[in-house]
Amino acid sequence: MIRMNHEMAMLLDTVKEYDDTLVQQACCDVLGKVRQVGDCVVYDECGALDGKTISEEEITKRYGDRTGFEMWHNEIRLSRYERFNIGCVLPFLEAVKERMKALFPRQFCYIVYVTGTQDVDFRFHVYREEEGMWLDEDIEQVAEPLLYDLDPEQVAVLG
């Protein structure tokens, strides 16, 4: 279920066109660098985590919890792709969700936001009931355009 704040809804209403080839390329590039590290699923841009296991103790000490660990690694600047604009956001999100379900059969929370410098950023984390969401539930408090998608099975958990 996609939820967005008012700022994101206004942005999405202004742009409807997108380049599907660009969306698919960005999706392939991102997913080509996603790895499972223990119980976590992380974007490993530089290949630094390839084959390494990080202990639960180290994750807790450095990142607070597994969601924090994932959010630290899973910040991806989509606007680095020339012509990736706000119109690409929803098609990209759908493509990533479909492929992630096949690669990693877990429940994910996907987050897209636009920074103050108008960069489009993407993050994701495995949804763990005991850790909850990385975001505050009241996304209208966020000044920047923001949306998140949480798999429907998890909506009941959030109430």
mmCIF file of C-alpha atoms in Angstrom:
data_model
loop_
_atom_site.group_PDB
_atom_site.id
_atom_site.type_symbol
_atom_site.label_atom_id
_atom_site.label_comp_id
_atom_site.label_asym_id
_atom_site.label_seq_id
_atom_site.Cartn_x
_atom_site.Cartn_y
_atom_site.Cartn_z
ATOM 1 C CA MET A 1 0.000 0.000 0.000
ATOM 2 C CA ILE A 2 1.528 3.277 -1.106
ATOM 3 C CA ARG A 3 1.196 6.223 1.251
ATOM 4 C CA MET A 4 2.515 9.675 0.452
ATOM 5 C CA ASN A 5 2.541 13.087 2.007
ATOM 6 C CA HIS A 6 0.835 16.069 0.395
ATOM 7 C CA GLU A 7 4.099 17.379 -1.062
ATOM 8 C CA MET A 8 4.735 14.125 -2.945
ATOM 9 C CA ALA A 9 1.152 13.927 -4.189
ATOM 10 C CA MET A 10 1.466 17.439 -5.622
ATOM 11 C CA LEU A 11 4.723 16.546 -7.384
ATOM 12 C CA LEU A 12 3.358 13.313 -8.825
ATOM 13 C CA ASP A 13 0.337 15.181 -10.201
ATOM 14 C CA THR A 14 2.589 17.468 -12.232
ATOM 15 C CA VAL A 15 4.563 14.839 -14.163
ATOM 16 C CA LYS A 16 3.141 11.781 -15.877
ATOM 17 C CA GLU A 17 5.746 10.955 -18.517
ATOM 18 C CA TYR A 18 8.720 8.700 -17.949
ATOM 19 C CA ASP A 19 11.316 6.752 -19.865
ATOM 20 C CA ASP A 20 10.608 3.039 -19.294
ATOM 21 C CA THR A 21 14.049 2.032 -20.583
ATOM 22 C CA LEU A 22 15.633 4.292 -17.966
ATOM 23 C CA VAL A 23 13.358 2.900 -15.233
ATOM 24 C CA GLN A 24 14.262 -0.692 -16.132
ATOM 25 C CA GLN A 25 17.985 0.150 -16.317
ATOM 26 C CA ALA A 26 17.933 1.827 -12.897
ATOM 27 C CA CYS A 27 16.049 -1.151 -11.465
ATOM 28 C CA CYS A 28 18.569 -3.638 -12.902
ATOM 29 C CA ASP A 29 21.531 -1.555 -11.707
ATOM 30 C CA VAL A 30 20.165 -1.296 -8.161
ATOM 31 C CA LEU A 31 19.124 -4.928 -7.837
ATOM 32 C CA GLY A 32 22.440 -6.086 -9.283
ATOM 33 C CA LYS A 33 24.096 -4.701 -6.150
ATOM 34 C CA VAL A 34 21.608 -5.952 -3.551
ATOM 35 C CA ARG A 35 22.942 -8.700 -1.301
ATOM 36 C CA GLN A 36 21.720 -10.726 1.623
ATOM 37 C CA VAL A 37 23.965 -10.240 4.635
ATOM 38 C CA GLY A 38 22.827 -12.493 7.446
ATOM 39 C CA ASP A 39 19.182 -11.610 8.066
ATOM 40 C CA CYS A 40 19.508 -8.279 6.241
ATOM 41 C CA VAL A 41 19.095 -7.261 2.602
ATOM 42 C CA VAL A 42 21.439 -4.441 1.642
ATOM 43 C CA TYR A 43 22.543 -2.401 -1.348
ATOM 44 C CA ASP A 44 26.270 -3.023 -1.659
ATOM 45 C CA GLU A 45 27.325 -0.315 -4.095
ATOM 46 C CA CYS A 46 31.074 -0.932 -3.828
ATOM 47 C CA GLY A 47 31.064 -4.695 -3.224
ATOM 48 C CA ALA A 48 32.442 -4.189 0.295
ATOM 49 C CA LEU A 49 29.962 -6.609 1.889
ATOM 50 C CA ASP A 50 30.199 -9.328 -0.729
ATOM 51 C CA GLY A 51 30.517 -12.641 1.092
ATOM 52 C CA LYS A 52 30.974 -11.036 4.506
ATOM 53 C CA THR A 53 28.790 -11.747 7.491
ATOM 54 C CA ILE A 54 28.320 -9.093 10.114
ATOM 55 C CA SER A 55 27.422 -10.260 13.591
ATOM 56 C CA GLU A 56 24.161 -9.262 15.246
ATOM 57 C CA GLU A 57 26.256 -7.703 18.030
ATOM 58 C CA GLU A 58 28.168 -5.512 15.567
ATOM 59 C CA ILE A 59 24.953 -4.468 13.829
ATOM 60 C CA THR A 60 23.353 -3.514 17.146
ATOM 61 C CA LYS A 61 26.444 -1.635 18.322
ATOM 62 C CA ARG A 62 27.001 0.328 15.100
ATOM 63 C CA TYR A 63 23.481 0.754 13.682
ATOM 64 C CA GLY A 64 21.019 0.184 16.547
ATOM 65 C CA ASP A 65 19.206 -2.710 14.866
ATOM 66 C CA ARG A 66 18.939 -4.564 11.559
ATOM 67 C CA THR A 67 16.610 -1.941 10.093
ATOM 68 C CA GLY A 68 19.175 0.747 10.932
ATOM 69 C CA PHE A 69 21.885 -1.329 9.252
ATOM 70 C CA GLU A 70 19.789 -1.692 6.113
ATOM 71 C CA MET A 71 18.829 1.976 6.022
ATOM 72 C CA TRP A 72 22.488 2.992 6.364
ATOM 73 C CA HIS A 73 23.423 0.944 3.287
ATOM 74 C CA ASN A 74 20.212 1.270 1.296
ATOM 75 C CA GLU A 75 20.259 4.935 0.364
ATOM 76 C CA ILE A 76 20.318 5.162 -3.414
ATOM 77 C CA ARG A 77 20.351 8.434 -5.338
ATOM 78 C CA LEU A 78 18.143 7.742 -8.361
ATOM 79 C CA SER A 79 18.589 11.215 -9.784
ATOM 80 C CA ARG A 80 22.173 10.268 -10.659
ATOM 81 C CA TYR A 81 20.554 8.747 -13.740
ATOM 82 C CA GLU A 82 20.211 11.470 -16.324
ATOM 83 C CA ARG A 83 16.494 12.088 -17.050
ATOM 84 C CA PHE A 84 15.314 10.201 -13.938
ATOM 85 C CA ASN A 85 12.546 12.498 -12.794
ATOM 86 C CA ILE A 86 9.540 12.333 -10.510
ATOM 87 C CA GLY A 87 7.552 10.635 -13.281
ATOM 88 C CA CYS A 88 9.864 7.617 -12.999
ATOM 89 C CA VAL A 89 9.192 7.089 -9.282
ATOM 90 C CA LEU A 90 6.056 4.924 -9.341
ATOM 91 C CA PRO A 91 7.104 2.760 -12.325
ATOM 92 C CA PHE A 92 10.527 2.247 -10.698
ATOM 93 C CA LEU A 93 8.919 1.312 -7.404
ATOM 94 C CA GLU A 94 6.651 -1.251 -9.059
ATOM 95 C CA ALA A 95 9.560 -2.788 -11.010
ATOM 96 C CA VAL A 96 11.733 -3.047 -7.891
ATOM 97 C CA LYS A 97 8.932 -4.554 -5.791
ATOM 98 C CA GLU A 98 8.188 -7.238 -8.376
ATOM 99 C CA ARG A 99 11.823 -8.266 -8.736
ATOM 100 C CA MET A 100 12.640 -8.064 -5.013
ATOM 101 C CA LYS A 101 9.792 -10.464 -4.200
ATOM 102 C CA ALA A 102 11.334 -12.995 -6.571
ATOM 103 C CA LEU A 103 14.898 -12.508 -5.287
ATOM 104 C CA PHE A 104 14.209 -12.108 -1.566
ATOM 105 C CA PRO A 105 10.814 -13.438 -0.447
ATOM 106 C CA ARG A 106 10.518 -11.058 2.503
ATOM 107 C CA GLN A 107 8.255 -8.174 3.454
ATOM 108 C CA PHE A 108 9.842 -4.839 2.517
ATOM 109 C CA CYS A 109 9.159 -1.192 3.160
ATOM 110 C CA TYR A 110 10.182 0.976 0.183
ATOM 111 C CA ILE A 111 10.753 4.709 0.647
ATOM 112 C CA VAL A 112 11.162 7.423 -1.987
ATOM 113 C CA TYR A 113 11.787 11.043 -1.130
ATOM 114 C CA VAL A 114 12.908 14.209 -2.838
ATOM 115 C CA THR A 115 15.646 16.142 -1.068
ATOM 116 C CA GLY A 116 15.875 19.898 -0.678
ATOM 117 C CA THR A 117 18.230 19.893 -3.669
ATOM 118 C CA GLN A 118 15.574 18.066 -5.739
ATOM 119 C CA ASP A 119 17.439 14.755 -5.815
ATOM 120 C CA VAL A 120 15.242 11.652 -5.908
ATOM 121 C CA ASP A 121 16.398 9.142 -3.277
ATOM 122 C CA PHE A 122 15.270 5.575 -2.695
ATOM 123 C CA ARG A 123 15.636 3.441 0.425
ATOM 124 C CA PHE A 124 14.290 0.115 1.542
ATOM 125 C CA HIS A 125 14.357 -2.209 4.508
ATOM 126 C CA VAL A 126 12.967 -5.568 5.513
ATOM 127 C CA TYR A 127 9.872 -5.001 7.631
ATOM 128 C CA ARG A 128 10.328 -6.660 11.004
ATOM 129 C CA GLU A 129 7.401 -6.481 13.376
ATOM 130 C CA GLU A 130 9.676 -6.161 16.417
ATOM 131 C CA GLU A 131 11.580 -3.229 14.878
ATOM 132 C CA GLY A 132 8.739 -1.529 13.036
ATOM 133 C CA MET A 133 9.239 1.041 10.312
ATOM 134 C CA TRP A 134 12.209 3.324 9.886
ATOM 135 C CA LEU A 135 9.797 6.199 9.201
ATOM 136 C CA ASP A 136 7.564 7.969 11.647
ATOM 137 C CA GLU A 137 3.963 7.051 10.810
ATOM 138 C CA ASP A 138 2.956 10.733 10.461
ATOM 139 C CA ILE A 139 4.629 11.458 7.134
ATOM 140 C CA GLU A 140 2.868 14.818 6.822
ATOM 141 C CA GLN A 141 5.403 16.080 9.366
ATOM 142 C CA VAL A 142 8.148 15.615 6.761
ATOM 143 C CA ALA A 143 8.616 18.832 4.773
ATOM 144 C CA GLU A 144 10.098 17.135 1.701
ATOM 145 C CA PRO A 145 8.046 15.069 -0.758
ATOM 146 C CA LEU A 146 7.938 11.511 0.600
ATOM 147 C CA LEU A 147 6.179 8.251 -0.088
ATOM 148 C CA TYR A 148 6.477 4.740 1.169
ATOM 149 C CA ASP A 149 5.129 1.400 0.118
ATOM 150 C CA LEU A 150 4.600 -1.358 2.630
ATOM 151 C CA ASP A 151 3.471 -4.752 1.397
ATOM 152 C CA PRO A 152 -0.274 -5.262 2.028
ATOM 153 C CA GLU A 153 0.322 -8.158 4.431
ATOM 154 C CA GLN A 154 1.981 -5.703 6.815
ATOM 155 C CA VAL A 155 -0.743 -3.064 6.784
ATOM 156 C CA ALA A 156 -2.752 -5.047 9.343
ATOM 157 C CA VAL A 157 0.282 -5.087 11.632
ATOM 158 C CA LEU A 158 0.503 -1.288 11.587
ATOM 159 C CA GLY A 159 -3.208 -0.921 12.271
#
